[in-house]
Every structure is written in C-alpha cells, then in structure tokens.
Coordinates of C-alpha atoms and ligand atoms in Angstrom, one line a residue:
X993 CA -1.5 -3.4 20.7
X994 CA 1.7 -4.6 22.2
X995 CA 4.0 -2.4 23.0
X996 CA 6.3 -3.5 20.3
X997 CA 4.1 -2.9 17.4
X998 CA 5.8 0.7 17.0
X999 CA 9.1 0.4 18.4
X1000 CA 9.7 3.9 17.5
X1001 CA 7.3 7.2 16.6
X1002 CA 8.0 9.6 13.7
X1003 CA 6.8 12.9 14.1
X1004 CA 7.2 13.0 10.5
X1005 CA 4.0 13.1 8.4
X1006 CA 5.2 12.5 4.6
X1007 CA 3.4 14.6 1.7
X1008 CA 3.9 11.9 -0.8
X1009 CA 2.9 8.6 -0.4
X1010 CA 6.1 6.6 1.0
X1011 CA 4.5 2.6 0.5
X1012 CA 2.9 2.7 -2.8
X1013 CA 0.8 -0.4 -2.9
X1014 CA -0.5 -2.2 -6.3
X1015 CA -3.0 -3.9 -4.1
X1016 CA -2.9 -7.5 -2.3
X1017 CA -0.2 -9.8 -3.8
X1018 CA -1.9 -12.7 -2.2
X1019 CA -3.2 -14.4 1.2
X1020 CA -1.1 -17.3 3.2
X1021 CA -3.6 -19.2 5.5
X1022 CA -1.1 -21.5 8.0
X1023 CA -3.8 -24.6 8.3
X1024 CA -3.7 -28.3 9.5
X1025 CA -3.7 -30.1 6.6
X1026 CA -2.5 -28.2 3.5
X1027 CA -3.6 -30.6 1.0
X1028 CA -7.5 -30.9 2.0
X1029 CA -7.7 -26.8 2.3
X1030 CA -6.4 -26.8 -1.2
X1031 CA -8.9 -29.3 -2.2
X1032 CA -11.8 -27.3 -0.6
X1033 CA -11.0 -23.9 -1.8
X1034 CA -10.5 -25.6 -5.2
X1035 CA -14.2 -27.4 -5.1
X1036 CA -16.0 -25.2 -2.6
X1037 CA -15.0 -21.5 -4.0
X1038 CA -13.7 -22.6 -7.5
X1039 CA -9.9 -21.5 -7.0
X1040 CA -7.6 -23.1 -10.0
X1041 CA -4.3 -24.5 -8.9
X1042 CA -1.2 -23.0 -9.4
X1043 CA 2.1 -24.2 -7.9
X1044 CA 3.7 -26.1 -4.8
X1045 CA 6.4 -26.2 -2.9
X1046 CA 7.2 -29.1 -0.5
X1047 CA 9.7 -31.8 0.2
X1048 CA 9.2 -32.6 -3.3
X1049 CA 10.7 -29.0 -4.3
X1050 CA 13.5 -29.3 -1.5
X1051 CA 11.1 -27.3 1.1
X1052 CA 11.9 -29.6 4.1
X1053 CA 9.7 -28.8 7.0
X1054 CA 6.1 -27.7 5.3
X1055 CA 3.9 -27.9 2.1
X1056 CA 3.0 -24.9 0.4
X1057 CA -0.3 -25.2 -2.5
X1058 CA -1.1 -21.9 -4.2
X1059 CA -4.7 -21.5 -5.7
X1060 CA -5.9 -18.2 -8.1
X1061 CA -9.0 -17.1 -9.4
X1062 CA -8.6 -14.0 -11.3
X1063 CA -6.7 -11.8 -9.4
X1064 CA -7.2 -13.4 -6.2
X1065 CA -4.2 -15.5 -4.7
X1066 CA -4.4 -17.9 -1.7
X1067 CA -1.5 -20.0 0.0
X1068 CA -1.9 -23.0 2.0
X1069 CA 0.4 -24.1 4.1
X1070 CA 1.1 -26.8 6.6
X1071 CA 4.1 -28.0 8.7
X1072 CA 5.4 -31.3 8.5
X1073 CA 6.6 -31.4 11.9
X1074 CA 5.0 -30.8 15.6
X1075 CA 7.6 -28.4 16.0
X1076 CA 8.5 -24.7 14.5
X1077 CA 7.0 -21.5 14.1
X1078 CA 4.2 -22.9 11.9
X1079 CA 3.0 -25.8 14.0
X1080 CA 3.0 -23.6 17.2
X1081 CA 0.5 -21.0 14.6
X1082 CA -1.6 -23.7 14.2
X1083 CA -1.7 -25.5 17.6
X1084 CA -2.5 -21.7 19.4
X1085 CA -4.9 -19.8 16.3
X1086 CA -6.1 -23.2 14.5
X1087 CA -6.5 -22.4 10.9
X1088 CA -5.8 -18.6 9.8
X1089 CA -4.1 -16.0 7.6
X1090 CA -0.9 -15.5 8.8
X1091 CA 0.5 -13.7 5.4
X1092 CA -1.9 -10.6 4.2
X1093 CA 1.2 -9.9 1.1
X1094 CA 0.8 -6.9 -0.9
X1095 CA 2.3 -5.8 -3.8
X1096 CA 5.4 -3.2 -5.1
X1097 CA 7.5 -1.8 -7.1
X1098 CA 10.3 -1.6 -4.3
X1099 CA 10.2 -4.3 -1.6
X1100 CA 13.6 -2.9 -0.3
X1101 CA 12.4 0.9 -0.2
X1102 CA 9.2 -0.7 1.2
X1103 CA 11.0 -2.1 4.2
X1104 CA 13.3 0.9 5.0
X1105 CA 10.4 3.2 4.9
X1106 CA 8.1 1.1 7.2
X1107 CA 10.4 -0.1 9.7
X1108 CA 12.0 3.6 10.0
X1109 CA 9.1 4.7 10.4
X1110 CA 8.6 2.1 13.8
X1111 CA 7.5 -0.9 11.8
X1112 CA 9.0 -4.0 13.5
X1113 CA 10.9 -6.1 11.0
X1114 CA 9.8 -9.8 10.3
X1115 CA 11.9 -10.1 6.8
X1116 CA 14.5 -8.3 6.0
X1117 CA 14.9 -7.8 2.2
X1118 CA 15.4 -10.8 0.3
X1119 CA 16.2 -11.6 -3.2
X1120 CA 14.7 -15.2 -4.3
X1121 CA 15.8 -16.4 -7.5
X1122 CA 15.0 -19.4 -9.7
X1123 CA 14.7 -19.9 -13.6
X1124 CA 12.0 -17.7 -14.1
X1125 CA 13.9 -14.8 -12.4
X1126 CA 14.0 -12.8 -9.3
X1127 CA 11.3 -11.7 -6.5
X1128 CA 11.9 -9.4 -4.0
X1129 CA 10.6 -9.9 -0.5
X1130 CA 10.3 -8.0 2.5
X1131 CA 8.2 -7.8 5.7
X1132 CA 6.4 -6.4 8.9
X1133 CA 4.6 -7.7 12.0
X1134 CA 1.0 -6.3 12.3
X1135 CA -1.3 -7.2 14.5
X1136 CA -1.2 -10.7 16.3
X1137 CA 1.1 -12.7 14.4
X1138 CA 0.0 -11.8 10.9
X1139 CA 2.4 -10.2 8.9
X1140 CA 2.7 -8.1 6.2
X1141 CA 4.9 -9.0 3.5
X1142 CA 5.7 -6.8 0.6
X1143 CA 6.0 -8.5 -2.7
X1144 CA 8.8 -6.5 -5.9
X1145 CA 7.9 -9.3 -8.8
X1146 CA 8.1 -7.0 -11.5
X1147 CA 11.8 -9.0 -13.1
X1148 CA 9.5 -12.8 -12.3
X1149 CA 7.6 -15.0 -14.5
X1150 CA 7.0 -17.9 -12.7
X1151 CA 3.9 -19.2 -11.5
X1152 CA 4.5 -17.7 -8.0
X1153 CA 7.5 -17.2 -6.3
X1154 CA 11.0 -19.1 -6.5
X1155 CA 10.7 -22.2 -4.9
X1156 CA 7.3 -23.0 -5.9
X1157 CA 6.8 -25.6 -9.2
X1158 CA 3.4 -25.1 -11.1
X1159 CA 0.6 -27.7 -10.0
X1160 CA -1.9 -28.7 -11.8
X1161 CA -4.3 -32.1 -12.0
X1162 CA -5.9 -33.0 -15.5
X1163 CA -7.7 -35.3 -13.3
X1164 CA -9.8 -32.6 -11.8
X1165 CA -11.1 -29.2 -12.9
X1166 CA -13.4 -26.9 -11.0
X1167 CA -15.3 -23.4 -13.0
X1168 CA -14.4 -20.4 -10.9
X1169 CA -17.1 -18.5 -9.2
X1170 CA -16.8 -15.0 -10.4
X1171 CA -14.8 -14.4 -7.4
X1172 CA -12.8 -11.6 -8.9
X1173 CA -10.0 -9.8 -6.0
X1174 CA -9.8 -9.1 -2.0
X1175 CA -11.5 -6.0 -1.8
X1176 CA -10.7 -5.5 1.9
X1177 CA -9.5 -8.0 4.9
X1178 CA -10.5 -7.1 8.8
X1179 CA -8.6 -7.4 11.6
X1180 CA -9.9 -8.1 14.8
X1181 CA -7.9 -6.6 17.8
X1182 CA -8.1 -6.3 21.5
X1183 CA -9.7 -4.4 23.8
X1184 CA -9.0 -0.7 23.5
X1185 CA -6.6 -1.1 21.1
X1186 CA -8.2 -0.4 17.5
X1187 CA -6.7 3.0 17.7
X1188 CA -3.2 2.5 18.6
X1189 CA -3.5 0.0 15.7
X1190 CA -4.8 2.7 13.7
X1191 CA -2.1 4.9 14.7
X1192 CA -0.1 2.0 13.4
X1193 CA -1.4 2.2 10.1
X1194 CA -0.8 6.2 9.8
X1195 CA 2.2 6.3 11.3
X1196 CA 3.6 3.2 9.9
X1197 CA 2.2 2.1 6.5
X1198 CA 0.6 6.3 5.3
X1199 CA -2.7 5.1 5.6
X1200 CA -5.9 7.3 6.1
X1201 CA -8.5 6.4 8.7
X1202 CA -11.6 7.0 5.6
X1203 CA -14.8 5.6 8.1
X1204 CA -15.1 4.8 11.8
X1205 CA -18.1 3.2 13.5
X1206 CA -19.0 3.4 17.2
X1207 CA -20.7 1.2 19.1
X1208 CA -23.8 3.5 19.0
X1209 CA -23.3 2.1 15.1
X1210 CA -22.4 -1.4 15.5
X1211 CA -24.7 -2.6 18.3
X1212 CA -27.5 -4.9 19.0
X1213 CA -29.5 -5.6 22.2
X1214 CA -26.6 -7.2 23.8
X1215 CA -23.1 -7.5 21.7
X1216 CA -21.4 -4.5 20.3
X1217 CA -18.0 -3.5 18.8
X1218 CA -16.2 -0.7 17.1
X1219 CA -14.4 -0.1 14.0
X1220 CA -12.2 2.5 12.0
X1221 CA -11.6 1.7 8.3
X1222 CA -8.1 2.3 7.2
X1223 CA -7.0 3.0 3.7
X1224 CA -3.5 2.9 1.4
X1225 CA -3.6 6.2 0.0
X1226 CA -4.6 4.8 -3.8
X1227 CA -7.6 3.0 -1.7
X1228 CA -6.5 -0.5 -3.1
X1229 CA -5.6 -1.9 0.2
X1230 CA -8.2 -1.5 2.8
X1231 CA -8.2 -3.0 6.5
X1232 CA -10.5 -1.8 9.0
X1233 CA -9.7 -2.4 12.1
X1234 CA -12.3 -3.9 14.3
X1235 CA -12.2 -3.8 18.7
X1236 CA -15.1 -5.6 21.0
X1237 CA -16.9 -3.0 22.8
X1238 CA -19.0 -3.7 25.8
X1239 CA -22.5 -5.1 25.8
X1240 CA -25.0 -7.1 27.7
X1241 CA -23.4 -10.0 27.0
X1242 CA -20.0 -11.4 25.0
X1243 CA -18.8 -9.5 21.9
X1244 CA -18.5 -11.3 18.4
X1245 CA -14.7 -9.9 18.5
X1246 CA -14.6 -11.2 22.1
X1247 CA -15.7 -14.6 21.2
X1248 CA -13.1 -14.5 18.0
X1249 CA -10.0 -13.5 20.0
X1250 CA -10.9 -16.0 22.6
X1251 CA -10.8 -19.1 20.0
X1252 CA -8.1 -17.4 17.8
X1253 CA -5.8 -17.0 21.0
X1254 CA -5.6 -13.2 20.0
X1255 CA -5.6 -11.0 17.4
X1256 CA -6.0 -12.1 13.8
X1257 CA -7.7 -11.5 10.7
X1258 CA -11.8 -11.6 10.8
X1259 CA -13.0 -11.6 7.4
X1260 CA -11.5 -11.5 3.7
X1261 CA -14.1 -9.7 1.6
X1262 CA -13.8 -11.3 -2.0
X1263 CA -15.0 -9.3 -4.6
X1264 CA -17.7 -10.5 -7.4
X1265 CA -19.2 -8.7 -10.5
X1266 CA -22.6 -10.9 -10.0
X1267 CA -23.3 -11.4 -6.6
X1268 CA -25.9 -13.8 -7.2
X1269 CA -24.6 -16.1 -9.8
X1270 CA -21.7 -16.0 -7.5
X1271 CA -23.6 -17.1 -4.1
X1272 CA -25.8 -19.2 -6.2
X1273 CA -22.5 -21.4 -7.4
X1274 CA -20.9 -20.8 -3.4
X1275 CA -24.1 -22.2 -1.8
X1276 CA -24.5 -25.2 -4.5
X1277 CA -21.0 -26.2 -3.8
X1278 CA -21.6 -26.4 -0.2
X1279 CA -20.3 -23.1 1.1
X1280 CA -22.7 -22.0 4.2
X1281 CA -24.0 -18.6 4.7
X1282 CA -25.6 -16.5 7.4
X1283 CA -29.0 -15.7 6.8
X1284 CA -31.0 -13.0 7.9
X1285 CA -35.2 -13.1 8.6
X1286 CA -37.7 -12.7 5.5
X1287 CA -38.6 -9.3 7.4
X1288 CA -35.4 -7.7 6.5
X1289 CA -36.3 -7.8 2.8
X1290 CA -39.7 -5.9 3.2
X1291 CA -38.1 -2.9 4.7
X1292 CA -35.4 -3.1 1.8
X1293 CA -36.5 -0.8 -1.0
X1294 CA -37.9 1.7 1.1
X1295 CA -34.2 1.8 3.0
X1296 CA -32.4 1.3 -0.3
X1297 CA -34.2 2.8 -3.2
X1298 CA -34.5 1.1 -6.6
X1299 CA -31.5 -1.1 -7.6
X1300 CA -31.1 -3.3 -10.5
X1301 CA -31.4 -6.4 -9.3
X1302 CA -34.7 -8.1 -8.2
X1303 CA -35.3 -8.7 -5.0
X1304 CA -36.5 -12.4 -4.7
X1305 CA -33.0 -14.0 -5.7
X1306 CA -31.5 -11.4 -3.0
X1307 CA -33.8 -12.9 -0.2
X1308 CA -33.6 -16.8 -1.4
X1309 CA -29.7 -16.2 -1.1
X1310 CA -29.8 -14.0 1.8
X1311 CA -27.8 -11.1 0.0
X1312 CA -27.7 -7.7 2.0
X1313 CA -27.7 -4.3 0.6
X1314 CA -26.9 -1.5 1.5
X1315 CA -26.9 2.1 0.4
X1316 CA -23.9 5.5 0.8
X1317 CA -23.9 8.7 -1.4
X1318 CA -21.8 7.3 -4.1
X1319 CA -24.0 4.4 -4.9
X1320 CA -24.8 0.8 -3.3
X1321 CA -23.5 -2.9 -2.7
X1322 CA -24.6 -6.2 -2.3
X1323 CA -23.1 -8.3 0.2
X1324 CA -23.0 -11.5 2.2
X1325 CA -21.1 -13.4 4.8
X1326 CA -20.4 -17.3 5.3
X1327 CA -20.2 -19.0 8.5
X1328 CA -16.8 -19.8 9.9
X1329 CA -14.6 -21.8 7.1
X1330 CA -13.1 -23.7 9.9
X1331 CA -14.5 -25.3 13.3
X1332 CA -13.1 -22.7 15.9
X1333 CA -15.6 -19.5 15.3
X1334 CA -12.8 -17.8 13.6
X1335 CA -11.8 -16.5 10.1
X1336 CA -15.2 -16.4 7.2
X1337 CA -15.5 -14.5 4.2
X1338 CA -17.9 -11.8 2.5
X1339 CA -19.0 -11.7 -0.6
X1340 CA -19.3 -8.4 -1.8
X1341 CA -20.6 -6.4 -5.1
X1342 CA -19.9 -2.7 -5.6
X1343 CA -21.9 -0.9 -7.4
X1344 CA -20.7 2.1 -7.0
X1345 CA -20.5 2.2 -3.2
X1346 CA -17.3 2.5 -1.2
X1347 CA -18.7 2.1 2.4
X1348 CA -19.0 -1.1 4.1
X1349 CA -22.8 -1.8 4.7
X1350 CA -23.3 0.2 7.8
X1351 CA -26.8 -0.3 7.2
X1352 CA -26.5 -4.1 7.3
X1353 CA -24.7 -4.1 10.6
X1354 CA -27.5 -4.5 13.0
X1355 CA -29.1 -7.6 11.0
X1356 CA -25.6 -9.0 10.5
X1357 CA -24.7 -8.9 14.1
X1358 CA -28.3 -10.5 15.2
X1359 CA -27.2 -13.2 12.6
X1360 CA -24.0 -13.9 13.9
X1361 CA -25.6 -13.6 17.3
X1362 CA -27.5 -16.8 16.5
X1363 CA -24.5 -18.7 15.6
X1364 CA -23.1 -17.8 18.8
X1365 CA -25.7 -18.4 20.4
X1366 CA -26.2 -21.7 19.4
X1367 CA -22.1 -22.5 20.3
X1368 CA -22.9 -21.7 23.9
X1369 CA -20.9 -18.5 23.3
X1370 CA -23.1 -15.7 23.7
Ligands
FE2_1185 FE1 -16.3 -6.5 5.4

C-alpha cells in the first residue's frame, strides 16, 4: 500500500460499529466508450437502463449511463476529452471500476469517521440537489485509484443521483438474468501489501478480517497468491483482499497489476437465485466463461455431498461447487470483460454457504492458468 493510504493510525478500536453500511450503492466502471459498455451490459448481462448524464444534462467533459437489475447498479462512464482525471484512468488501467459506492444513512458522519480514523479524503461531503430532492455524497481513496464513495439518499427519488435524467429506449428491451446484488468485489494489491490493506479496512472502515488463505491454499504447480476476506460488521459489504505470492512462474495477480498499471478491482461477484438459468441466459447472450475439465465433476459428490441440483447442467455450464459448515454454493467465473486480462465477474449462488469456494481454488487457478497461458503471460 502507499504510504498515504493511512495518513494517520488510531489506537482507537470502537465497540460499536462507526460506518454502518446498507450494502453497495452501486459500481462506476471509467471505460472507453461509455455508450457501447452500456449497450453490452444491457444485451450481454440483461441490465435495464436507467438514467444519463452528459453534455445533454449540462455534464461538460464526460457521459455517464446507469444500468439496474434488481438491486444491482452499474455506471459507465467515459470522458469526452484526451485530457482529465478520467482519460488519464483510462489511458493507464484501460477499462475498470473506479467507484465501489456504498450506501448510508450519514454520508457526512461517514466521512468524519473514516478520514479521522486515517482515511485519505477524495470527496468531501457534498449535498447534490435537483427536483427529486437531495443526495449526500462523500468519499475515500482505497486501494489503487478506486474509491470509495458513501452514498446518504434516504430524502431522493430520482432515478439516481442529481444530475442524471432517466433513459430509457422503447426501441430496445432486454429480460434480466436473475442477476440479483454484488455479493462481494476483490481487490487485487501489490506485493506484500494485502495486510497493510487489511489493516486499512480495520483500522479505517471497522471491518473484520472473517477468512484468510495462504498460498499453501491458493496454489497450483506454478502460480500462487494469497488472500484475507474482509467484512463490514453487518457482513453486507465484503472485499477480500487478494496479493500475488511467489510461484514457479507469473502470478494471476502479477499478470493483472501488470496490465491494470497497479492495483484495482479483480472480480465483482453478482449474485443469482438460479445459477443455471442464469449462466444458461449469460452464455446464450454471448458472455464467456472459464471452464474447467470433465474430471472435475466425477470427484464432485464425493467432495460435496448431495445438493439439489443435478449435476449434468453444472458440468455443461462449467458451474463449480463448493462446500463449508454452514451449507454450499455454486459458482462460476467469466473471462476478462475487456481485452487487457483485467476485471471479470463471478457468478455466484448461496445456498447457505458464506465461504468463497476454497475448494474450487486449485481448478480455478489451473483454468485461468490456461488463459494465461495462451496470452503468452504465464
Ligand atoms: Fe469471488
């Protein structure tokens, strides 16, 4: 982490929780072309439009397109110019989240308590207002250059936030997928610094560190990485936090912060109530997956026990499950959404499970091993 991250340390560790959370507000992706990431999140994962803001909306230097599907909000934005803080995003990380919001009651409280707490300041709290009433805005650097902004719209009924008008186009309609909220979003940091950005999260936001995986967990015969699972303390907002770790040949965390120019988010885990209808939908509107060998599914009930899905549709989609005390899930991961290997997404099903599929790791990683291998970056 840099050295800025916590400007400050406070040896105090508050009993109550000082950030409540309401869980993520929504997801800003700065990307190349606005428009055409709309339009493929719209056809591709079945997102419904929602509002704009843009020259048209007296935005002068970018174009902003909102997208929901349930309770799942994404941002796309683009600048107009070759110039500013959001060109030079997208010149150095291509396409990526540069906005993880999340949302409460008290923006301003939310602030004061991070940034006294060391948080280094990236909004200070501001009041937007337009017809529909009044949001509150405030926010943090994290890791990288993603921010976290927190989101008071409790007093707003507008489609999004002031300065946005709603969009839609009778002309074309896309069914959602099932794709229901962001049940966690990874961050991929340097090397040796997962736990200072842990400490981050304690010290910083009142998260809990809940899991952590070695590299004894998370490796394969040559590319390994580690990862500590941090947690808002009503477990809605969950980021774990992931570091390359040394192998016999490049980490998949190496490979990502080479192409992303640093740190950045990894994966956006999008939560579904039927997995398979879901992928099935995903993959027939032209969303690519990583798949794992037909080997991995004969191994599966004896690793799993019985579940209540079949198995066949699990192995023609390539779903992964995995087991914890609690109960199980059902996940799966698509291949980089845009053409550096950076940012993809999971799928994921709970069913009753509140682990991460650390029994799907070494099959994962051989999968993504492949893809790397195949860029020449292995
Ligand atoms: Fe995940």
């Amino acid at each position: 982490m840099s050295s800025t991250a916590i400007a400050s340390k406070s040896p105090v560790r508050a009993t109550e929780d000082f950030l409540p959370l309401e869980g993520t507000d929504y997801v800003e992706f700065y990307v190349g072309n606005a428009k055409q990431a709309a339009h493929f999140y719209r056809n591709a994962f079945g997102f419904q439009p929602l509002a704009y803001a843009g020259p048209e909306t007296g935005v002068k230097d970018r174009s902003s397109y909102a997208v929901r599907q349930n309770k799942l909000t994404f941002v796309f934005t683009t600048p107009l110019r070759g110039s500013g803080p959001i060109a030079e995003h997208v010149a150095k990380h291509g396409d990526g989240v540069k906005v993880l919001a999340l949302r409460v009651k008290d923006a301003t409280s939310a602030w004061k308590e991070t940034t006294t707490r060391g948080g280094r300041s990236y909004m200070e709290p501001t009041h937007l207002h337009d017809a529909h009433g009044e949001v509150v805005l405030s926010g943090i650097h994290t890791y990288g250059d993603t921010v976290h902004l927190f989101v008071e719209r409790t007093n707003y009924q507008g489609p999004f936030l002031p300065g946005y008008v709603a969009w839609n186009n009778p002309y074309f309609q896309t069914k959602d997928t099932g794709l229901q909220y962001v049940d966690h979003c990874v961050g991929n940091v340097g090397w040796n610094q997962m736990n200072p950005w842990v400490k981050f999260y304690e010290e910083v936001m009142g998260f809990r560190n809940i899991l952590s995986f070695d590299d004894d967990d998370i490796s394969t015969e040559y590319s390994a990485l580690m990862s500590k699972v941090m947690s808002n303390g009503n477990g809605y907002v969950k980021f774990p936090i992931n570091e390359p770790a040394e192998g016999k040949k490049k980490s998949q965390v190496e490979e990502y912060l080479d192409f992303y120019n640093g740190e950045g988010v990894q994966h956006v885990a999008l939560a579904t109530k039927d997995i398979v209808a879901t992928v099935t939908d995903l993959r027939s509107r032209g969303v690519e997956f990583l798949t794992v060998p037909p080997s991995y599914y004969e191994e599966l009930s004896e690793r799993v026990g019985a579940i209540d899905e079949s198995i066949e549709p699990l192995k023609e989609l390539g779903i992964l499950v995995d087991r914890d005390e609690e109960g199980y899930l059902l996940q799966i991961f698509t291949k980089p959404v845009e053409d550096r290997p950076t940012l993809f997404f999971e799928i994921i099903q709970r069913k009753g499970a509140k682990s991460f599929g650390k029994g799907n790791f070494k099959a994962l990683f051989e999968a993504i091993e492949r893809e790397q291998e195949l860029r020449g970056n292995l």
